[in-house]
Coordinates of C-alpha atoms (C1' of nucleotides) in Angstrom, one line a residue:
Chain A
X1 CA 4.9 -7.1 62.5
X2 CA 6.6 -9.3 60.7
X3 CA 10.3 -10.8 61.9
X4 CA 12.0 -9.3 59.3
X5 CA 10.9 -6.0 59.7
X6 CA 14.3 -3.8 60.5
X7 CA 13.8 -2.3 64.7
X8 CA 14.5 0.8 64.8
X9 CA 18.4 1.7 66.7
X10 CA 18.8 1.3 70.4
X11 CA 17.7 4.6 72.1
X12 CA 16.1 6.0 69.7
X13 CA 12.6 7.4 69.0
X14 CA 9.8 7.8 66.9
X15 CA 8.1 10.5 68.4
X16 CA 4.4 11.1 67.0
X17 CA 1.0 12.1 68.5
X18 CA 1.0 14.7 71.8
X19 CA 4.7 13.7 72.4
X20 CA 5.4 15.1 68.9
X21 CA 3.4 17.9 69.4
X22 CA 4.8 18.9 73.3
X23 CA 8.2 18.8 71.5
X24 CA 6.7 21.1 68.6
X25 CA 6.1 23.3 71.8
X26 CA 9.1 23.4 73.3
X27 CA 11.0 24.3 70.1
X28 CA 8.4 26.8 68.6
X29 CA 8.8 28.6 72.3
X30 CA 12.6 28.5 72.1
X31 CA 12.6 30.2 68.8
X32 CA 10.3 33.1 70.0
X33 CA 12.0 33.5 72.9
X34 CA 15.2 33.7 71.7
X35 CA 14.3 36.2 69.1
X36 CA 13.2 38.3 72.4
X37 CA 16.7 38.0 73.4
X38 CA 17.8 38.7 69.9
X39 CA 19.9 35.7 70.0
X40 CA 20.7 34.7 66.2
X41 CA 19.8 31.4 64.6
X42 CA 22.9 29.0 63.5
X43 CA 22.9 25.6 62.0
X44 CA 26.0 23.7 62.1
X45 CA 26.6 20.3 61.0
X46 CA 25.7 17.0 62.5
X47 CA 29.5 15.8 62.5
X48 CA 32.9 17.1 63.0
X49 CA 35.8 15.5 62.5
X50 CA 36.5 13.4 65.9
X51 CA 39.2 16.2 66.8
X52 CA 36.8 19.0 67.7
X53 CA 35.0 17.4 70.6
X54 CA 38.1 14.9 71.7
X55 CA 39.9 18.3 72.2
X56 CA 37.1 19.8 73.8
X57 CA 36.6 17.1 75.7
X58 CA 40.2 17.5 76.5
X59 CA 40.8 14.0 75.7
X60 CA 39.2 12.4 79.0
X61 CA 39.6 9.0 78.2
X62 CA 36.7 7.8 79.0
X63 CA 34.1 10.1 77.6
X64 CA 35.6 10.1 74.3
X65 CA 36.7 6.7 73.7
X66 CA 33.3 4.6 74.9
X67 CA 30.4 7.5 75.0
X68 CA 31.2 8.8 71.4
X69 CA 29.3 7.3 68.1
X70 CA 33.0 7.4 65.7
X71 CA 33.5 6.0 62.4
X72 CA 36.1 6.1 59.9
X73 CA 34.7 7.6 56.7
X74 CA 36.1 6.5 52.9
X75 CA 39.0 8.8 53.4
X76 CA 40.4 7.3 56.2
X77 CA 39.1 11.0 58.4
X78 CA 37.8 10.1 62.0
X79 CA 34.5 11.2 62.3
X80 CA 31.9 12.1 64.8
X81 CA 28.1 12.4 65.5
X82 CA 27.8 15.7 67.4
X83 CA 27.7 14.9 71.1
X84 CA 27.0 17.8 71.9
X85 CA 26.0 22.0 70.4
X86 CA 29.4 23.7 72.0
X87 CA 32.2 22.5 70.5
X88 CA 30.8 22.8 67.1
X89 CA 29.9 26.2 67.4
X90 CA 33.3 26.9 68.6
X91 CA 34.5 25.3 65.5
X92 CA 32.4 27.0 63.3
X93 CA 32.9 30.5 65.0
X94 CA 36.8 30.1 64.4
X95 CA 36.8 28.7 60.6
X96 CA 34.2 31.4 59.4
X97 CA 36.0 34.2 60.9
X98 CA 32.7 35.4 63.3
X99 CA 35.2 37.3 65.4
X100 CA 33.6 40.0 63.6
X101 CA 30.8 39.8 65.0
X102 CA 32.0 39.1 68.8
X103 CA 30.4 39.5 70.7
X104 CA 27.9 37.3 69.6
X105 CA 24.4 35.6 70.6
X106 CA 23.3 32.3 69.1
X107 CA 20.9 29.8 69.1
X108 CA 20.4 26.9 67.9
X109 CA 18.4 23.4 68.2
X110 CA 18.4 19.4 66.9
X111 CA 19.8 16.3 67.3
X112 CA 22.8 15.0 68.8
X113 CA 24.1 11.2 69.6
X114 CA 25.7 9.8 72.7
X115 CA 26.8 6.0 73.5
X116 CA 25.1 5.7 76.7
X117 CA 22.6 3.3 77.7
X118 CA 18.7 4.7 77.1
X119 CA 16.9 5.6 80.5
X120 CA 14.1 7.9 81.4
X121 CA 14.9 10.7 79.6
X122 CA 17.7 9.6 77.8
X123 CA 18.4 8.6 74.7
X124 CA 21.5 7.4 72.1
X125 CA 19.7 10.1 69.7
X126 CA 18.2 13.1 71.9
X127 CA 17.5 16.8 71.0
X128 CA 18.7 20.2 72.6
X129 CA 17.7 23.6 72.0
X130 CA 21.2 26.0 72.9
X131 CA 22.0 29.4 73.2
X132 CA 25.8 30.5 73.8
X133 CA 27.1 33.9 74.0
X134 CA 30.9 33.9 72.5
X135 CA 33.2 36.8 72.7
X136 CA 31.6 38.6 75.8
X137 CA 33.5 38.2 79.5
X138 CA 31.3 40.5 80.9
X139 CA 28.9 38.9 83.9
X140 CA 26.0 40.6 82.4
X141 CA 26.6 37.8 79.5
X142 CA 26.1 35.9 81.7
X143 CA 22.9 37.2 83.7
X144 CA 21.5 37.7 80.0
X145 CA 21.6 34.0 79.3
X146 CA 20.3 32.8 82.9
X147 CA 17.5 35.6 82.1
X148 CA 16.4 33.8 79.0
X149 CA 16.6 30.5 80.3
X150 CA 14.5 31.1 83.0
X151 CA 11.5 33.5 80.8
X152 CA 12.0 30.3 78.8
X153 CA 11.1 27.5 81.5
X154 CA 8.0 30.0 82.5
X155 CA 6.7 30.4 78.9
X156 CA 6.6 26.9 79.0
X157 CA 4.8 26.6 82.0
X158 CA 7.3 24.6 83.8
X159 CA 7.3 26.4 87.5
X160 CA 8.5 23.8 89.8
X161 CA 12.5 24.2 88.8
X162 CA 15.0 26.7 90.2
X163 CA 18.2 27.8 89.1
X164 CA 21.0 26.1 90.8
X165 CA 23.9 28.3 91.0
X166 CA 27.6 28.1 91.3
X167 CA 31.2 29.4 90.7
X168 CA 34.4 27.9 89.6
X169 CA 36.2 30.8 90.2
X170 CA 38.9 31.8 87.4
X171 CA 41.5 28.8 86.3
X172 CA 44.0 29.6 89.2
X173 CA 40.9 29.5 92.3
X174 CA 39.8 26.4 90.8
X175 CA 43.3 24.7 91.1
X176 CA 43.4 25.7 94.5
X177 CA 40.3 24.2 95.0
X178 CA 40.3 21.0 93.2
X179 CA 44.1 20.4 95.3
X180 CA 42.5 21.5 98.3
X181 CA 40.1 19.0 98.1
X182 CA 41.9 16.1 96.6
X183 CA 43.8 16.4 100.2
X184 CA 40.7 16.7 101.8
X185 CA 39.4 13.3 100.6
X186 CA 42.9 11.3 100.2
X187 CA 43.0 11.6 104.0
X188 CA 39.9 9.5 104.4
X189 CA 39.9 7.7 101.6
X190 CA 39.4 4.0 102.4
X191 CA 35.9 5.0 104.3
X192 CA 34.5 6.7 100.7
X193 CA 32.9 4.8 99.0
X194 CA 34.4 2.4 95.7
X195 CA 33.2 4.7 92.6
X196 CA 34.4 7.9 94.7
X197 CA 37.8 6.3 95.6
X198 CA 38.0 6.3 91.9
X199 CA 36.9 9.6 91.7
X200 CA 39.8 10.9 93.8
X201 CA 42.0 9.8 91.3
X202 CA 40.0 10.8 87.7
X203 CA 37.6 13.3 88.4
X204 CA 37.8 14.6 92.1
X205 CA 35.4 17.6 91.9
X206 CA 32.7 15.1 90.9
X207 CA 32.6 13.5 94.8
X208 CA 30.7 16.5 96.0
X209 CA 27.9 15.0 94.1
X210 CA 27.8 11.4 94.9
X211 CA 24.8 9.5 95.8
X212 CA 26.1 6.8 97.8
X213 CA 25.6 7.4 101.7
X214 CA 28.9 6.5 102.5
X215 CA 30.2 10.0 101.1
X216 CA 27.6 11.8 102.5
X217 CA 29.2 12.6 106.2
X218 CA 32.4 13.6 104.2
X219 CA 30.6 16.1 101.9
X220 CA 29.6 18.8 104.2
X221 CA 33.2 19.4 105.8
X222 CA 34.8 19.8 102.4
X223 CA 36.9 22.7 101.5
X224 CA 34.3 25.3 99.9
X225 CA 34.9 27.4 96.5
X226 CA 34.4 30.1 98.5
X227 CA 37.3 29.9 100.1
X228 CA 39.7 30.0 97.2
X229 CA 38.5 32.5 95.2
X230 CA 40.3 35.4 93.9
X231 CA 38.6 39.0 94.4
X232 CA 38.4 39.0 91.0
X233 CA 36.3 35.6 90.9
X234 CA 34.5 37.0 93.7
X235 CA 33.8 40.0 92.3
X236 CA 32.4 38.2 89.2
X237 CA 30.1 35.8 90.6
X238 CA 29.0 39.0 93.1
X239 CA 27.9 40.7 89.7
X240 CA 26.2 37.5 88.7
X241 CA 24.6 37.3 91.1
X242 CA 22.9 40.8 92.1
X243 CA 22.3 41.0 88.0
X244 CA 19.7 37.8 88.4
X245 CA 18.1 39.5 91.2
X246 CA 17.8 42.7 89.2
X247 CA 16.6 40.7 86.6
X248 CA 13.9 38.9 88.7
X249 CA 15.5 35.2 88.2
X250 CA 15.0 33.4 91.5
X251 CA 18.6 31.0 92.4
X252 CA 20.0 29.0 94.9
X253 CA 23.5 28.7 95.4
X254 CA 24.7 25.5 95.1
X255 CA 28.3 24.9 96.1
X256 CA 28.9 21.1 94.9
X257 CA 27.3 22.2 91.0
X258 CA 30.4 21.4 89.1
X259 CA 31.8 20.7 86.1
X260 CA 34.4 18.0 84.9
X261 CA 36.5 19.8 82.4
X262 CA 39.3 22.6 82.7
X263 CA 38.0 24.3 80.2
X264 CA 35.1 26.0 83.0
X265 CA 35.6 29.3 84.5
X266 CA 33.4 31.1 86.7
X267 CA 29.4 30.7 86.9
X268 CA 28.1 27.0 86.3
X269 CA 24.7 26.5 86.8
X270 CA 21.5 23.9 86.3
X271 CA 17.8 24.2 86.7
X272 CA 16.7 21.5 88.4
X273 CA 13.0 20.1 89.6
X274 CA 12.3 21.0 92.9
X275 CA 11.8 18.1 95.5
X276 CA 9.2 16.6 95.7
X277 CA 7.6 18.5 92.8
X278 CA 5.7 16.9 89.9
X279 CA 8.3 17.3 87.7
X280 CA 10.8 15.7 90.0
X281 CA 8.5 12.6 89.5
X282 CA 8.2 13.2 86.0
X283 CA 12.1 12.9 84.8
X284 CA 13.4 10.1 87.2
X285 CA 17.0 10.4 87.8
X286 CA 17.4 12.5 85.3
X287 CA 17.1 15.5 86.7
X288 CA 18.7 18.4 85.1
X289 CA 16.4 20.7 82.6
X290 CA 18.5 23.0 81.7
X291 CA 22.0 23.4 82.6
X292 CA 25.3 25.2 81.2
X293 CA 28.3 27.7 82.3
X294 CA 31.0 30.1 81.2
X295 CA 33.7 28.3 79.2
X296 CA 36.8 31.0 79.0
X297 CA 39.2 28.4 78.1
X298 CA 37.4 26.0 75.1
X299 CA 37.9 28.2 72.1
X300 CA 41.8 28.3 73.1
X301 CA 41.4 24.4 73.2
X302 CA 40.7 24.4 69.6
X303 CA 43.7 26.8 68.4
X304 CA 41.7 30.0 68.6
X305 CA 43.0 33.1 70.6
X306 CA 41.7 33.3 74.2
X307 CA 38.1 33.9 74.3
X308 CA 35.4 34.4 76.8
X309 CA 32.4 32.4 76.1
X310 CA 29.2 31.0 78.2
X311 CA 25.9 28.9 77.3
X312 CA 23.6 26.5 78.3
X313 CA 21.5 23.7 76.4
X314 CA 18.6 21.8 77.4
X315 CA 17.2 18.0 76.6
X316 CA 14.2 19.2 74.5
X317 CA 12.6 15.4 75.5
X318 CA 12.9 16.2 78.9
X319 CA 11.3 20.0 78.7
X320 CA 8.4 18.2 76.4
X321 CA 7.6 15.5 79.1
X322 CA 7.2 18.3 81.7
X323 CA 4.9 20.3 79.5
X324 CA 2.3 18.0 79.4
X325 CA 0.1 16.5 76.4
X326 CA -0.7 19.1 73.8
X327 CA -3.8 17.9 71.6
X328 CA -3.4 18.3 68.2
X329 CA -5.4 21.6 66.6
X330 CA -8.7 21.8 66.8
X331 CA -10.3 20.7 63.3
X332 CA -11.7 23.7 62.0
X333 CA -13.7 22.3 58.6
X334 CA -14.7 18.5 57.8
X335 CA -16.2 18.2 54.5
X336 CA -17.6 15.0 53.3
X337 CA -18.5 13.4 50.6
X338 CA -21.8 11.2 51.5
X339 CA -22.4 10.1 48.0
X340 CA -20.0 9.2 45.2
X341 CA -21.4 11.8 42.6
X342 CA -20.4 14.9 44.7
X343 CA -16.9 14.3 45.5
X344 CA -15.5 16.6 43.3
X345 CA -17.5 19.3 44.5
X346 CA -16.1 18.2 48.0
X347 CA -12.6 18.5 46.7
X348 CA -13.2 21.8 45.4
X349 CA -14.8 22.9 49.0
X350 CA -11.7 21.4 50.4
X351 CA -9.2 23.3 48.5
X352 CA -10.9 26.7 48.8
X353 CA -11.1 26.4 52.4
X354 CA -7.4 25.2 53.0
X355 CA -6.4 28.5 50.4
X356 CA -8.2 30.4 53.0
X357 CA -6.0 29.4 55.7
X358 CA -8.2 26.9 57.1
X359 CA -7.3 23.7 58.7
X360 CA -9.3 21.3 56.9
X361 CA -10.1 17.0 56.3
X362 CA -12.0 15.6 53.3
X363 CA -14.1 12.8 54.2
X364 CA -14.6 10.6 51.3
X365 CA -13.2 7.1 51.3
X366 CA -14.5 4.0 52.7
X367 CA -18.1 2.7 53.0
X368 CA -20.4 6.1 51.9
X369 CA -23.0 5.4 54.3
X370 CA -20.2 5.6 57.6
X371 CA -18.2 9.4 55.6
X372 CA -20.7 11.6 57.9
X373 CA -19.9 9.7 61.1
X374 CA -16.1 9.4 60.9
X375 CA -16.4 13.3 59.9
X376 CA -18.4 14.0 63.5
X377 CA -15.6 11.9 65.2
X378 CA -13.4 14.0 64.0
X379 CA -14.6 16.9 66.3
X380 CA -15.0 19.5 63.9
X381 CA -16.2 23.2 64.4
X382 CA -17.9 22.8 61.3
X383 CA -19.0 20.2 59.0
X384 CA -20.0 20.6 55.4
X385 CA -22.3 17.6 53.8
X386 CA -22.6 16.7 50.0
X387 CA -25.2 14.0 49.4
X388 CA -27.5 12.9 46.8
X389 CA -31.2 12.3 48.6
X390 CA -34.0 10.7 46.3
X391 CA -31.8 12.0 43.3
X392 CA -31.6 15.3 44.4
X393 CA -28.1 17.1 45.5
X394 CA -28.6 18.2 49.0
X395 CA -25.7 20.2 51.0
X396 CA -25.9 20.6 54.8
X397 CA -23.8 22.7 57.2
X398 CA -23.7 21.8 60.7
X399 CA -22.0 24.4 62.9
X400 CA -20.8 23.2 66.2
X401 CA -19.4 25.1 69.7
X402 CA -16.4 27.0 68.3
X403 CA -13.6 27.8 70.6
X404 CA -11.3 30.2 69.0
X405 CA -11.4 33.5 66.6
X406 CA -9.9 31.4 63.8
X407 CA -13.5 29.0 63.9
X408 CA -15.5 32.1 63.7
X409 CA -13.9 32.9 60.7
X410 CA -14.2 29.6 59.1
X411 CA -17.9 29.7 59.4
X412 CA -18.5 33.5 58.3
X413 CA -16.3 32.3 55.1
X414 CA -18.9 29.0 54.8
X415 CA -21.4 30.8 55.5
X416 CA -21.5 32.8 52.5
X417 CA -20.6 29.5 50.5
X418 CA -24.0 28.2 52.4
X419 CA -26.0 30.9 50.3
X420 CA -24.4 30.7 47.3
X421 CA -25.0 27.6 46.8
X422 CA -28.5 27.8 48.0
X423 CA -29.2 30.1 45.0
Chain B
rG1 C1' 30.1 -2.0 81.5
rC2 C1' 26.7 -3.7 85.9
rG3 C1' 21.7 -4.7 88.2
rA4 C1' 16.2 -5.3 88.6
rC5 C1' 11.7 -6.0 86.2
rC6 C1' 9.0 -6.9 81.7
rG7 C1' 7.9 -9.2 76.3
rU8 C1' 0.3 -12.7 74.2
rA9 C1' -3.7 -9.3 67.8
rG10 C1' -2.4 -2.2 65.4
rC11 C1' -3.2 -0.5 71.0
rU12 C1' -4.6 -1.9 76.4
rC13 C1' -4.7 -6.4 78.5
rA14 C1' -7.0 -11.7 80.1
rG15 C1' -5.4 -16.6 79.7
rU16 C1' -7.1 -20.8 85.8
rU17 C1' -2.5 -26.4 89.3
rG18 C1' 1.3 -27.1 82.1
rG19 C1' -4.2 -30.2 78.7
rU20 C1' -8.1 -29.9 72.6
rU21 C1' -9.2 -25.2 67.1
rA22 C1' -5.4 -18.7 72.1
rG23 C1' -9.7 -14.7 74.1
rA24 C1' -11.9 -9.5 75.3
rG25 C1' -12.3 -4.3 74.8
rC26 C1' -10.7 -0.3 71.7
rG27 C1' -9.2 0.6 66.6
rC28 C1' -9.6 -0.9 61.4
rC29 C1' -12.8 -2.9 57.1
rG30 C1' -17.8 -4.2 55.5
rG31 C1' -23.3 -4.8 56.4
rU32 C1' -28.2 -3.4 58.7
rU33 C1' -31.8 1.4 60.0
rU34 C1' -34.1 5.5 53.4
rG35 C1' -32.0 7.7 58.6
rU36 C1' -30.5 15.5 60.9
rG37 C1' -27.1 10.9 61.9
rG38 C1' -20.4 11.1 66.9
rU39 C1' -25.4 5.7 68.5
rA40 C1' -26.9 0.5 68.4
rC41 C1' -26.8 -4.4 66.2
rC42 C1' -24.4 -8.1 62.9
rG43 C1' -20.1 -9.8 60.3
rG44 C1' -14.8 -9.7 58.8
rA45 C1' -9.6 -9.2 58.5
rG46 C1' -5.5 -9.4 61.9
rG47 C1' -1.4 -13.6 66.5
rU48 C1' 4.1 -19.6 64.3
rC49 C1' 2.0 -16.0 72.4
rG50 C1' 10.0 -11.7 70.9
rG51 C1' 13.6 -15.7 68.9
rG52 C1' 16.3 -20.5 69.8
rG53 C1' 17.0 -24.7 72.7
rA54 C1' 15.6 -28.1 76.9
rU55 C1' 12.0 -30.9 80.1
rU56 C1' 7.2 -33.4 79.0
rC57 C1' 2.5 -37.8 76.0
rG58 C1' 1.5 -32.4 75.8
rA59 C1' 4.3 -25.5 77.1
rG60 C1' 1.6 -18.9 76.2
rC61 C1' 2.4 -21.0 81.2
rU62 C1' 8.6 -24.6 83.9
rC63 C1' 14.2 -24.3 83.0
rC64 C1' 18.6 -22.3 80.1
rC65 C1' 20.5 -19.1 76.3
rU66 C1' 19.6 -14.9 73.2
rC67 C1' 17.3 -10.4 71.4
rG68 C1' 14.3 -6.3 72.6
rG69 C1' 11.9 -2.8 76.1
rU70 C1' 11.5 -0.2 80.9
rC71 C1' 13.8 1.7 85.2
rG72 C1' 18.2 2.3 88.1
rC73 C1' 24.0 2.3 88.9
rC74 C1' 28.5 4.1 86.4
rC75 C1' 29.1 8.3 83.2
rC76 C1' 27.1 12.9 82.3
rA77 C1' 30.5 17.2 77.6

RNA sequence: GCGACCGUAGCUCAGUUGGUUAGAGCGCCGGUUUGUGGUACCGGAGGUCGGGGAUUCGAGCUCCCUCGGUCGCCCCA
């Protein structure tokens, strides 16, 4: 490579080969399954005006000000690469007036950009596939979308993750329980550790899930959720709850999931590897697949009128390195051109076949005498020869172990070339 | 923002206590066998050893800076 060839952008990727193709997989599953669901397909922009997620966000400081990619465009308009599905869609169901069609299912998938360092299984430009339900309060929204997500992770062969499952309660049990514990922690304070005296002070929910072992011995004795919720709250996540049994989706309750913004209500929830599994190895630190919750209070955020609302994405680099390697297809017709005079009549072969539906490679550059063995490399099911031998034209089939219905047609449809052209 | 490790052909890597024109395998290109052949053999292209500076008679190898990568911390909408 040359020095003055432009690198490609910090944290990001060219993705190309059996990565490409696991992704391919992961997003051509998502689309079928959601279709099962009969959530509907949406395609929003790639950026909003800075406003939309910086009030989503509800201005944490932090997140929006260092973790954002911003610019200023010609107009003098702050502007900003999605950082993530929700807050657009909330957008976009306000300005196009899809109250009408509250409540309603969607799904949707690409890329979005984040400011963050890269690490396993994270990038500055990732992809998520998303599903959100808007306009429905009903816990069965909310079963519906857990339901989905899990079919999801099983059509994709991923079985080592559970669902990790929590409430928030409604906005007045979760002010009880963020004070609640706020006093729990001020009163031993200087034993936590640095980050999670900050914590207290920015973003006290998020102690329940520190890593450092000086927290630890202060995490089991914390005030519980449970404790503060309303019946109503109760009642909700009891309906959750016996819905995903109903439904067959296996949980675990998991009282220190939360979630940093107000703008929560109710279930929150993550699927996550389970310990020790080969999936755990497989995403580092980064362990969330799938993750998501009910967000009553965003859609207010953004001017709209109060509006129920709950949805999930997922990292679709993260789902594709848990999937495994998927090979390319298997090569269903080579062709090749052995000698120079016949590579027309190749071509022609060529084009028939791929009008037929087949997946097919011409062979017919480089040295003539090495076509034949580069076509074999290829591992097709069938392989089609046109030489010239002692000036006479000679075509060979060779028909190989075929492994699928589509092969079997390929060679009934060559085979019939085979005697035509034998006449 | 912080920390650890890494950076030699397109890819995977070797390169001895610093010592002549930097190597291998795979891949790529071409040649040989008048051959039912994914083979074998021969040859070729391709590297200012991430970049800059320092030490030295001499640096891929030592030191400093810088850039990039990987993994982790913070953050995680």
């Amino acid at each position: 490579m040359s020095k003055n060839t432009p690198k490609a952008i910090r944290g990001t990727q060219d993705i190309f080969g059996p990565d490409a193709e696991a992704f391919a997989f992961v997003v051509e599953t998502f689309e079928r399954v959601r279709k099962l669901y009969r959530f509907r397909r949406a395609e929003m922009p790639v950026f909003e005006k800075t406003e939309v997620f910086a009030r989503s966000l509800g201005e944490t400081t932090d997140v929006v000000s260092k973790e954002m990619y911003s610019f200023e465009d010609r107009g003098g308009d702050s502007l900003t690469l999605r950082p993530e599905f929700t807050a657009g869609i909330a957008r976009a169901y306000l300005t196009n007036g899809w109250q009408q069609h509250a409540p309603l299912k969607l799904a949707t998938h690409g890329p979005l950009f984040r400011y963050e360092r890269p690490q396993k299984g994270r990038y500055r430009q990732f992809h998520q596939i998303d599903a959100e339900i808007i306009g429905a309060g009903e816990p069965q929204a909310d079963v519906e979308l857990l339901a989905m997500a899990d079919q999801l992770l099983k059509e994709l062969g991923i079985e080592d993750v559970t669902l990790h499952l929590n409430t928030l309660g409604d906005g007045e049990s979760r002010e009880a329980w963020r004070a609640a514990l706020v006093e729990y922690f001020r009163a031993v304070k200087d034993e936590l550790s640095e980050d999670s005296q900050e914590r207290l002070e920015k973003n006290p929910l998020r102690i329940l899930d520190s890593k450092d072992r000086k927290d630890k011995p202060f995490l089991a004795d914390a005030p519980k959720i449970d404790d503060f919720l309303s019946d109503e709250a109760r009642a909700f996540f009891e309906a959750v709850t016996s819905g995903l049994d109903a439904a067959g989706v296996k949980w675990k309750r998991a009282e220190a999931l939360v979630r940093g913004l107000d703008y929560y209500r109710h279930t929150a929830f993550e699927f996550i590897p389970d310990e020790g599994s080969v999936s755990a190895d497989a995403l580092g630190s980064q362990s969330t697949v799938l993750g998501g919750g009910r967000y009553d209070g965003l859609i207010e955020n953004l001017g709209g009128s109060a509006t129920p609302a709950v949805g999930w994405a997922a990292g679709i680099e993260r789902l594709a390195m848990l999937v495994g390697d998927r090979a390319d297809d298997l090569l269903e017709v080579a062709i090749v051109a052995e000698h120079a005079a016949r590579e027309s009549e190749a071509a022609e072969l060529v084009a028939r076949c791929r009008r037929r539906g087949f997946q097919t490679e011409l062979f017919a550059t480089g040295s003539p005498r090495k076509r034949f063995d580069k076509a074999r490399k290829a591992e097709p099911a069938v392989l089609v020869s046109f030489d010239v031998r002692e000036g006479k034209d000679t075509t060979k089939f060779a028909w190989f172990e075929s492994t699928s219905g589509r092969v079997e047609e390929a060679k009934a449809f060559l085979s019939e070339f085979q005697s035509a052209s034998e006449i």
